[in-house]
PDB file of C-alpha atoms and ligand atoms in Angstrom:
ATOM      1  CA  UNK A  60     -59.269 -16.198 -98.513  1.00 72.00           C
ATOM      2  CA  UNK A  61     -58.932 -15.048 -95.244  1.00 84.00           C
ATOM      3  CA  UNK A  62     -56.198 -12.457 -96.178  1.00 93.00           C
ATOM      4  CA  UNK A  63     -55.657  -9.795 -98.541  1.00 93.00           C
ATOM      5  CA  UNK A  64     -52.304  -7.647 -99.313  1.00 94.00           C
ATOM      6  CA  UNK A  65     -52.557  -3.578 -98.080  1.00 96.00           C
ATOM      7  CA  UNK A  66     -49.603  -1.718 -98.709  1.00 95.00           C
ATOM      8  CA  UNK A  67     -45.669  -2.018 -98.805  1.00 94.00           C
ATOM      9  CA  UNK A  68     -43.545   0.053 -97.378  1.00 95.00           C
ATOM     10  CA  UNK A  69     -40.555   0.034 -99.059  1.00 91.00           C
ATOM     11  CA  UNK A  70     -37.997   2.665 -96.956  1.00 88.00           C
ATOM     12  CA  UNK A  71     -38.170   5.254 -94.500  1.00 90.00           C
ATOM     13  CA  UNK A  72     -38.806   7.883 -96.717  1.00 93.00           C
ATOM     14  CA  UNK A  73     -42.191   6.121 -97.216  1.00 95.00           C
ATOM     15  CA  UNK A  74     -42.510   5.926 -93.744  1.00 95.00           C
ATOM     16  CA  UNK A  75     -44.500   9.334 -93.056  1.00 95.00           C
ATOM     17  CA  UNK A  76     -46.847   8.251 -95.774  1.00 96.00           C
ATOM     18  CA  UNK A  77     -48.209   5.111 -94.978  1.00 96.00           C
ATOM     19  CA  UNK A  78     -48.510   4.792 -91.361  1.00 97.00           C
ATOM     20  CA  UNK A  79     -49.956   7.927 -89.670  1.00 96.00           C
ATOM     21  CA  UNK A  80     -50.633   7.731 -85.691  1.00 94.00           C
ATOM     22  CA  UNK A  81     -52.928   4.954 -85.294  1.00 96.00           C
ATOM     23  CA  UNK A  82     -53.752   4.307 -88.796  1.00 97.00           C
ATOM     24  CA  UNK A  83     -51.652   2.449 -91.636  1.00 97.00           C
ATOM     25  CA  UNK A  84     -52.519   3.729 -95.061  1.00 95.00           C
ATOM     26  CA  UNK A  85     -55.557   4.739 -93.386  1.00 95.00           C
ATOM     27  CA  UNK A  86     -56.605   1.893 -91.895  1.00 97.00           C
ATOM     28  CA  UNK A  87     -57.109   1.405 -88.081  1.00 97.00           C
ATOM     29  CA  UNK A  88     -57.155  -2.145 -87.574  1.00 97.00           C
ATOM     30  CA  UNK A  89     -54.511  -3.197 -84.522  1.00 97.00           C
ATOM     31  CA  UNK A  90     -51.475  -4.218 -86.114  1.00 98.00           C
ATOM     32  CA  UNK A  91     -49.394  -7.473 -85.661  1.00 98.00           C
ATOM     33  CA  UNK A  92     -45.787  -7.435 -86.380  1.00 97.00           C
ATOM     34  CA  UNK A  93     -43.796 -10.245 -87.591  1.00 97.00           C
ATOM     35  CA  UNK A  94     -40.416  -9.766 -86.035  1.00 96.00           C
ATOM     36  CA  UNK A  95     -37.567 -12.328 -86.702  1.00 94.00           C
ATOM     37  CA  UNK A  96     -34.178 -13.475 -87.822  1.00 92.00           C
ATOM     38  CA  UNK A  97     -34.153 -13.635 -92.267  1.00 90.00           C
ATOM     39  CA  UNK A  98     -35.126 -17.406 -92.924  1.00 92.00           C
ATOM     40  CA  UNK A  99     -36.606 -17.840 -89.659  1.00 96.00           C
ATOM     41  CA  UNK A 100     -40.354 -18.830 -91.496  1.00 96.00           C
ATOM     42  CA  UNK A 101     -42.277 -15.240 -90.794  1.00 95.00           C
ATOM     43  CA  UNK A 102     -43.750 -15.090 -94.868  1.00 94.00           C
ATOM     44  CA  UNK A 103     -44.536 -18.913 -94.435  1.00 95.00           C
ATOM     45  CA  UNK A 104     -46.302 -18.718 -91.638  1.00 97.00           C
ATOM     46  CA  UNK A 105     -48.353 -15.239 -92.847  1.00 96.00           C
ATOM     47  CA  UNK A 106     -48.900 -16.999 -95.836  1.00 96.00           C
ATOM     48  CA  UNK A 107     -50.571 -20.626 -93.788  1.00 96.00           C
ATOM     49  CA  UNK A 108     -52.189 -18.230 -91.332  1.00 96.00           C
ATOM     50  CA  UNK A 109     -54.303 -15.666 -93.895  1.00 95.00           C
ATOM     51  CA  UNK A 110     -54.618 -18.258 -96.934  1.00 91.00           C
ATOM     52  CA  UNK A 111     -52.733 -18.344-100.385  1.00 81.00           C
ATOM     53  CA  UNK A 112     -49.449 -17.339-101.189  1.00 87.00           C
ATOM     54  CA  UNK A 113     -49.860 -13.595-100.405  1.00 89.00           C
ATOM     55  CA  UNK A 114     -46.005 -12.885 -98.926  1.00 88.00           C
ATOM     56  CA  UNK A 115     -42.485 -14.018-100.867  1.00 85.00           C
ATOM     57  CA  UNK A 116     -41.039 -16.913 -99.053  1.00 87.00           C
ATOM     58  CA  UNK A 117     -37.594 -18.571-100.286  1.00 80.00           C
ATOM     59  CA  UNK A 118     -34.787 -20.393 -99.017  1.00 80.00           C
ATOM     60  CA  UNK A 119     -32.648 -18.213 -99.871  1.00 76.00           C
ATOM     61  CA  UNK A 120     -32.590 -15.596 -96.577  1.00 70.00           C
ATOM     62  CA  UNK A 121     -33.055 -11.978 -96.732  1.00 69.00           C
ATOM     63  CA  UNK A 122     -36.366 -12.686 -99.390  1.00 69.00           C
ATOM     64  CA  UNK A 123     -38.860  -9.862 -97.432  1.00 72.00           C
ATOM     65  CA  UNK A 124     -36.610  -6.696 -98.067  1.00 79.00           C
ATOM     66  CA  UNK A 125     -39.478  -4.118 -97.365  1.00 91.00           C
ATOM     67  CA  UNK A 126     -42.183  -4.568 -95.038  1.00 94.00           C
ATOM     68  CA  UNK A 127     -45.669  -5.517 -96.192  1.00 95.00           C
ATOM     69  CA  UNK A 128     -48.647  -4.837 -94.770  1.00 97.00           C
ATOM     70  CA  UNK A 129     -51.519  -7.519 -94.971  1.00 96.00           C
ATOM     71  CA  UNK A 130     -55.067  -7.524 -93.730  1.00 96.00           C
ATOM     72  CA  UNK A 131     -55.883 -10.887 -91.723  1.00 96.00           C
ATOM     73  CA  UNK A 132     -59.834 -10.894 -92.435  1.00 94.00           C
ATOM     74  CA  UNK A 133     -60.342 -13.618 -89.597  1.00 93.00           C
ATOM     75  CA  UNK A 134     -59.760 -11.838 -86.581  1.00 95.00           C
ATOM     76  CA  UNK A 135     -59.889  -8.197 -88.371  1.00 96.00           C
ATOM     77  CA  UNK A 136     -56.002  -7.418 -87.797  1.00 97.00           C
ATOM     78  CA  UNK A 137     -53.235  -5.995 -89.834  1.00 97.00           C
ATOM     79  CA  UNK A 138     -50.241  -7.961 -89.862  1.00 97.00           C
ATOM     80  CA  UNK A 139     -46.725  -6.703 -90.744  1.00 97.00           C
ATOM     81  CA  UNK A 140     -44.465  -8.799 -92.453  1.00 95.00           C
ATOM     82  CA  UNK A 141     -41.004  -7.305 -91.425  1.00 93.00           C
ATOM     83  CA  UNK A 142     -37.473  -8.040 -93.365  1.00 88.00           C
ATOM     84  CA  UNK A 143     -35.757 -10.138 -90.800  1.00 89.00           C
ATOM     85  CA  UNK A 144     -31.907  -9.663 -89.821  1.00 85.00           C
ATOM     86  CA  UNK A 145     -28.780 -11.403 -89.542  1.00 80.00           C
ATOM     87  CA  UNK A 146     -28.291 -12.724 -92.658  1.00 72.00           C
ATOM     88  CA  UNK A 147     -25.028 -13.535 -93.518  1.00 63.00           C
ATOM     89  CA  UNK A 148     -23.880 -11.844 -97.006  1.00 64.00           C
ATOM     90  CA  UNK A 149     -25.854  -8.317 -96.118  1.00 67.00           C
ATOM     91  CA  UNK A 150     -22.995  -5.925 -95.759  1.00 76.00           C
ATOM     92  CA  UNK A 151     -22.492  -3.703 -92.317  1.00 80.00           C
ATOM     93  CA  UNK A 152     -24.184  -0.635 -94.321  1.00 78.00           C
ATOM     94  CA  UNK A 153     -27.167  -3.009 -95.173  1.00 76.00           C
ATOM     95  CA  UNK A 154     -27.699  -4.130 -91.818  1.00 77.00           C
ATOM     96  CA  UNK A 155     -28.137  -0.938 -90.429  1.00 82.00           C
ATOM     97  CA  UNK A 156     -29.971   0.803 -92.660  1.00 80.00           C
ATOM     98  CA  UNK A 157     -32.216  -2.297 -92.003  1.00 80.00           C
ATOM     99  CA  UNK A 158     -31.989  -1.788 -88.834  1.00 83.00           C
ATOM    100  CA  UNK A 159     -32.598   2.029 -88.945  1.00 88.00           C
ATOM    101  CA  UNK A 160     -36.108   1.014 -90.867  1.00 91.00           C
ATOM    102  CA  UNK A 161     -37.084  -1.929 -88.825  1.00 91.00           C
ATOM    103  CA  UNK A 162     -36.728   0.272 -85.587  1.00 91.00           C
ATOM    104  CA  UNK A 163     -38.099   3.361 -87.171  1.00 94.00           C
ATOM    105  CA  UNK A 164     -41.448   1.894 -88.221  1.00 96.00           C
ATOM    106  CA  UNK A 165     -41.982  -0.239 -84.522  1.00 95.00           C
ATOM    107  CA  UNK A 166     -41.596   3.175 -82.866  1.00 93.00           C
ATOM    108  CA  UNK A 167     -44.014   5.085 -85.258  1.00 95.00           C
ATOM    109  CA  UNK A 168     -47.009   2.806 -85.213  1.00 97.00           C
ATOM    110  CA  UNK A 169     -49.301   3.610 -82.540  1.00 96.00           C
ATOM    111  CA  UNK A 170     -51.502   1.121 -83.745  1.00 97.00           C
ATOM    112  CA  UNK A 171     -48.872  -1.516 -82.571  1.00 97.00           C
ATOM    113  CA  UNK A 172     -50.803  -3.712 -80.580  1.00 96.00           C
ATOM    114  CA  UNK A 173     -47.921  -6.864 -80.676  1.00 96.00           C
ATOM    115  CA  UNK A 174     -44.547  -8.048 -82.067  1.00 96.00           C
ATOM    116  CA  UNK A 175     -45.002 -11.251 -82.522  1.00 97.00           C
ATOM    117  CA  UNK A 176     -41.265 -13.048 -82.249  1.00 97.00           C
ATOM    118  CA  UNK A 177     -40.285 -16.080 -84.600  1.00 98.00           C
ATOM    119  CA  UNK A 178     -37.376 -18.149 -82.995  1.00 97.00           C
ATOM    120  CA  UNK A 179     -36.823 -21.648 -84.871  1.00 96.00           C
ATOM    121  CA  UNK A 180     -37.979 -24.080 -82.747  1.00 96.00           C
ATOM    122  CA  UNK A 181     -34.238 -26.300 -83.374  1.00 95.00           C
ATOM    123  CA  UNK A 182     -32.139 -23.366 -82.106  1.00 91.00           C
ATOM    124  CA  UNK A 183     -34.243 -21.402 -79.376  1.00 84.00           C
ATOM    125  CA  UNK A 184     -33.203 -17.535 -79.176  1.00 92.00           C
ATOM    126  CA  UNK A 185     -29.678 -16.708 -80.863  1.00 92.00           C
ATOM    127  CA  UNK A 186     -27.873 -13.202 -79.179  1.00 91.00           C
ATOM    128  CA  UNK A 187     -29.334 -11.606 -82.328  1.00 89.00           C
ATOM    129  CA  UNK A 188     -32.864 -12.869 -81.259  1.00 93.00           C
ATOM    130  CA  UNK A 189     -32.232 -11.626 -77.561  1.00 93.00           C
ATOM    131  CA  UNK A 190     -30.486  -8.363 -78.855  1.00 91.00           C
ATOM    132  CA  UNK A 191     -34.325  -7.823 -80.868  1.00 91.00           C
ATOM    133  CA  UNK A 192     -36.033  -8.951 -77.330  1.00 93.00           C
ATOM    134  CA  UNK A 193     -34.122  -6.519 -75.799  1.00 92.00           C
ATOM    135  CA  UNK A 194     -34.973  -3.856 -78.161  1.00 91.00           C
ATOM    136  CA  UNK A 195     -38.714  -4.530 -78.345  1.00 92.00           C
ATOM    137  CA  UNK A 196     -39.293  -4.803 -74.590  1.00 91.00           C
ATOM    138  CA  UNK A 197     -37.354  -1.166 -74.053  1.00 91.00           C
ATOM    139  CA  UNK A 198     -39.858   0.380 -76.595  1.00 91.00           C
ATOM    140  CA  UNK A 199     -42.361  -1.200 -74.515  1.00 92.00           C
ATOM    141  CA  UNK A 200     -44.338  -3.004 -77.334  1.00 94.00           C
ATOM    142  CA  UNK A 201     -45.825  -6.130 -76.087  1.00 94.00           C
ATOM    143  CA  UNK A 202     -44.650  -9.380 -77.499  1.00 95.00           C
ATOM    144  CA  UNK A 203     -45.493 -13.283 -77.863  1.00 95.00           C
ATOM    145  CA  UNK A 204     -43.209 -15.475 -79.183  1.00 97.00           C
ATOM    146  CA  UNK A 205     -43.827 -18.486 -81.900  1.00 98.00           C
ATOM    147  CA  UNK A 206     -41.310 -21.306 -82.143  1.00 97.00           C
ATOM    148  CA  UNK A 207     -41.488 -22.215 -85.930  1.00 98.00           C
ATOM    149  CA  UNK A 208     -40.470 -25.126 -88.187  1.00 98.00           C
ATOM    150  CA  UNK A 209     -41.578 -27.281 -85.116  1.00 97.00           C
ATOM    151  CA  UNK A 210     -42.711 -30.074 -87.738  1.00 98.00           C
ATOM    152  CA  UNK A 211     -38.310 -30.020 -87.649  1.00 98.00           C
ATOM    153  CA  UNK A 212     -38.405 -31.765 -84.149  1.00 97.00           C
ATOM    154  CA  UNK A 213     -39.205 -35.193 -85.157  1.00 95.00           C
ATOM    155  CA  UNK A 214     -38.828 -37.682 -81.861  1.00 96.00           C
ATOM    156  CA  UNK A 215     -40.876 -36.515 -78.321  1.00 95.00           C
ATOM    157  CA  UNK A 216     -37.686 -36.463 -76.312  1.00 97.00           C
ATOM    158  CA  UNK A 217     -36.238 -33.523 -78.850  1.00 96.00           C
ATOM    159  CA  UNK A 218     -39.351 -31.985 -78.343  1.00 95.00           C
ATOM    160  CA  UNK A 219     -39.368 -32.329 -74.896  1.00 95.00           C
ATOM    161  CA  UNK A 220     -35.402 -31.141 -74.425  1.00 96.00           C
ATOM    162  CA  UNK A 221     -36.101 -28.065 -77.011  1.00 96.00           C
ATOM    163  CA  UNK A 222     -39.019 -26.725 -74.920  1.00 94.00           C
ATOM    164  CA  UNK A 223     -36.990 -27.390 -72.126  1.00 95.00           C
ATOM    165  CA  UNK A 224     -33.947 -25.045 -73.485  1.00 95.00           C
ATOM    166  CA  UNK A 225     -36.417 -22.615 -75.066  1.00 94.00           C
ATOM    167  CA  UNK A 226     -37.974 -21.789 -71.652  1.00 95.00           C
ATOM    168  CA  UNK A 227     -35.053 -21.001 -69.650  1.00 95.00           C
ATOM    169  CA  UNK A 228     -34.214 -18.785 -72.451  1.00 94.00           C
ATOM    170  CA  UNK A 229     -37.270 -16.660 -72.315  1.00 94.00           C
ATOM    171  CA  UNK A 230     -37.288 -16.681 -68.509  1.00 95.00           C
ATOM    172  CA  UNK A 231     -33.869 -15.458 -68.300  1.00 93.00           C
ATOM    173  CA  UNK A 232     -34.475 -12.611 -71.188  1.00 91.00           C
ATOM    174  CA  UNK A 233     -37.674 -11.648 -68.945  1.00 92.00           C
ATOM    175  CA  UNK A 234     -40.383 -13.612 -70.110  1.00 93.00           C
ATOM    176  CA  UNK A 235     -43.047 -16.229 -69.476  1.00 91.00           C
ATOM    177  CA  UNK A 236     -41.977 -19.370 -71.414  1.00 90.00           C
ATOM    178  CA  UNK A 237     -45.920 -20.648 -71.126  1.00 86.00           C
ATOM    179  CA  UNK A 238     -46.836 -17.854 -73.277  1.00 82.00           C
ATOM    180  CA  UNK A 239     -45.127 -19.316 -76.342  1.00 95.00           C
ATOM    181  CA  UNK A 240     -46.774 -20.613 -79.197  1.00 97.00           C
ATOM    182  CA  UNK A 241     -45.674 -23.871 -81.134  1.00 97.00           C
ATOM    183  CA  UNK A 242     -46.051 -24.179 -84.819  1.00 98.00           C
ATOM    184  CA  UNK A 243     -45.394 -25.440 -88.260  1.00 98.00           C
ATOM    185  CA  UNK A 244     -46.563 -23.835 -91.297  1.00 98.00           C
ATOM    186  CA  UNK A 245     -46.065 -26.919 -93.029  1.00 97.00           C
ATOM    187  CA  UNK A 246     -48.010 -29.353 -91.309  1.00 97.00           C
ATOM    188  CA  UNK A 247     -50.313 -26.431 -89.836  1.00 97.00           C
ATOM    189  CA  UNK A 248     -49.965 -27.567 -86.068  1.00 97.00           C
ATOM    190  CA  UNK A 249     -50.451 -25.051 -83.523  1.00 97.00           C
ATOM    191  CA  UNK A 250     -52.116 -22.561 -86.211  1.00 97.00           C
ATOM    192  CA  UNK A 251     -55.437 -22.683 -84.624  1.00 96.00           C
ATOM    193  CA  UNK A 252     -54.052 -22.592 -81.300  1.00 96.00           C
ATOM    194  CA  UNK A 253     -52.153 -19.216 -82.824  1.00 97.00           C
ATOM    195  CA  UNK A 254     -55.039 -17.304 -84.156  1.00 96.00           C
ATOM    196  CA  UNK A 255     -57.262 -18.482 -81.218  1.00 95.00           C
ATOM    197  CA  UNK A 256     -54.879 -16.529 -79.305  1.00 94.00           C
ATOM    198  CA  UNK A 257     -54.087 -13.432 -81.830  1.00 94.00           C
ATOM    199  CA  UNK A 258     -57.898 -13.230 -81.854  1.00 91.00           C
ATOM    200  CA  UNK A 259     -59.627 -10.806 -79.155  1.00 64.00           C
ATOM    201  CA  UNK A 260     -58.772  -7.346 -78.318  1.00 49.00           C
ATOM    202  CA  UNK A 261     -57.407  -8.579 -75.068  1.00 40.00           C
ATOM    203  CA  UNK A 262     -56.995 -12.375 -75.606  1.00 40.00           C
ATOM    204  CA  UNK A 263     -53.377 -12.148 -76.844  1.00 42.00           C
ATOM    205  CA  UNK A 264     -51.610 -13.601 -74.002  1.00 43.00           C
ATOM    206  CA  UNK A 265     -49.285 -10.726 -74.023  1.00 47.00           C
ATOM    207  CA  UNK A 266     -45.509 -11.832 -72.450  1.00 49.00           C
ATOM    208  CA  UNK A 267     -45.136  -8.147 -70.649  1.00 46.00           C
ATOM    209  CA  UNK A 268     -41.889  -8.190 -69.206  1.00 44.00           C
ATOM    210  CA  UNK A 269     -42.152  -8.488 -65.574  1.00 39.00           C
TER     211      UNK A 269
HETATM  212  N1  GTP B 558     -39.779 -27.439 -92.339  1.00 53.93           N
HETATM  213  C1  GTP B 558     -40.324 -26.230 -92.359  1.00 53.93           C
HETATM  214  N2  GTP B 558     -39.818 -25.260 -93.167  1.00 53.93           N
HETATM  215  C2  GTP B 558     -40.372 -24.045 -93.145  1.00 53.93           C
HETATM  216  C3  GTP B 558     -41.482 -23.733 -92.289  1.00 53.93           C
HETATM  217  N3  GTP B 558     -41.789 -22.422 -92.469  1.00 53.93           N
HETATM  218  C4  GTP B 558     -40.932 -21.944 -93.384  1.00 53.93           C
HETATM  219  N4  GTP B 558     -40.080 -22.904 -93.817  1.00 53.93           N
HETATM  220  C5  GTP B 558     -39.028 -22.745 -94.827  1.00 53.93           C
HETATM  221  O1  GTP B 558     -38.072 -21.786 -94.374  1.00 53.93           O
HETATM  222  C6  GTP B 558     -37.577 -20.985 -95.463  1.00 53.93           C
HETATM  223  C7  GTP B 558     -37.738 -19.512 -95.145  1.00 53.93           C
HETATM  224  O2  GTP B 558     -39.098 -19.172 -95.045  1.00 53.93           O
HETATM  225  P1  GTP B 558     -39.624 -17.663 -95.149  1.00 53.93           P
HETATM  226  O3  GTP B 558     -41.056 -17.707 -94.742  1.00 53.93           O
HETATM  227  O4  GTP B 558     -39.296 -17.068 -96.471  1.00 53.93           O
HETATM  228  O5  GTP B 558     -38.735 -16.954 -94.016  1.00 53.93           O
HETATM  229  P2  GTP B 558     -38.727 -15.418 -93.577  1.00 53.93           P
HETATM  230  O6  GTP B 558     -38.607 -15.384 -92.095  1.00 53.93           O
HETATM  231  O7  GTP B 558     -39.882 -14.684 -94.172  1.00 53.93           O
HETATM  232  O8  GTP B 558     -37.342 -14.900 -94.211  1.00 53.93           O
HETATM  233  P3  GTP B 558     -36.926 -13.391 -94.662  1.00 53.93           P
HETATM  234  O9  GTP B 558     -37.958 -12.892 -95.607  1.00 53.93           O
HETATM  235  O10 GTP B 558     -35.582 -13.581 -95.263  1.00 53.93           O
HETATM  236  O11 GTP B 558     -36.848 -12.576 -93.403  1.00 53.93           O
HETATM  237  C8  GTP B 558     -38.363 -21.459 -96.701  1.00 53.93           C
HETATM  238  O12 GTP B 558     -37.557 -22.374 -97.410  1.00 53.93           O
HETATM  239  C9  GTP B 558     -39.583 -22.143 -96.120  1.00 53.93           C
HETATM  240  O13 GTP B 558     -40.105 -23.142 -96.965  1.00 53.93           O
HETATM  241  C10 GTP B 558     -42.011 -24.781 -91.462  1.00 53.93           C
HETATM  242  O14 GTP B 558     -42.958 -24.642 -90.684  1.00 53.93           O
HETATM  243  N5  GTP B 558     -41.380 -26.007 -91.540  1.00 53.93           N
HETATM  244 MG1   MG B 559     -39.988 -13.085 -95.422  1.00 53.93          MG
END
């Protein structure tokens, strides 16, 4: 298997224990995050990219409630597997002490080397998706974004109008549309493409904004 499960981190009070500086539970492989809305396909498409069924994935959103730190032997990263946000029946309190932990731990790790973005490939970036952009290219992090569920497009005109869509999106919130990635976890297209590109130090094709 390509993958293997590290550490969760289950609040902010864990926080100070598990990632130190550059290191995550002493470990000082780069880290990937998976940053994204709650059913968007981020444990799915951990799960197609390092082998097995390492994270929870359900239908039922708001599944990942901690984040969970996995090893992705291949190309000798750490990836993150974040809780996502803006699901509907989380209470106000919920969502920001969500929040409070999601932020907390992207400004802590110095070994951040990319947040990887999930939009779903039908719907492009909602304002919570852009409100998350916003966020992440403040702090300065370097992102990419994947377009999931794409196996959900089914005729080449929907394909062709959704990429169409999708890029003005990212160039209006800042970024290069060509640096998207397109993938399903279910039928595996684009996952190659993906790691090819997660791969080297300085492959990622990092979206800075400019
Ligand atoms: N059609 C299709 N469905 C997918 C794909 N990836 C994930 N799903 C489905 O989407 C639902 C949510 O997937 P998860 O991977 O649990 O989503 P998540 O982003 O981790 O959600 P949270 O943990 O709530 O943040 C599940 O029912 C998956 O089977 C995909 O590539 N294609
Ligand atoms: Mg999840």
């Amino acid at each position: 298997m390509a993958g293997e499960f590290l550490v969760t981190l289950g609040d902010l009070s864990q926080l100070a224990g598990v990632v130190k500086g550059r290191f995550v539970k002493g470990r000082g492989e780069p880290r990937i995050a998976m940053v994204g809305r709650s059913n968007v396909g981020k444990s799915s498409l951990i799960n197609s990219l390092l082998g097995g069924r390492l994270a929870q994935v359900s239908n039922q959103p708001g599944k990942t409630r901690c984040i969970h730190f996995y090893h992705w032997k291949n190309i000798g990263k750490i990836v993150a597997d974040l809780p996502g946000y803006g699901f509907a029946r989380s209470s106000h309190d919920e969502r920001e002490r969500w929040e409070k932990f999601i932020r907390a731990y992207l400004e802590e790790d110095e070994g951040l080397e990319l947040a990887l973005v999930l939009l779903d490939a039908r719907h492009g970036p909602t304002a919570l998706d852009l409100e998350a952009i916003r966020f992440l290219s403040f702090t300065g992090i370097p992102v990419n974004f994947v377009f999931s569920k794409a196996d959900t497009l089914k005729t080449q005109s929907e394909r062709a109008l959704r990429r169409r869509e999708a890029g003005q999106a990212l160039r209006e919130a800042g970024y290069d549309p060509e640096l998207a990635f397109w993938v399903s976890s279910k039928t595996r297209d684009g996952l190659k493409e993906l790691e090819r590109g997660l791969g080297g130090a300085s492959a990622a094709p990092v979206g800075v904004k400019g």
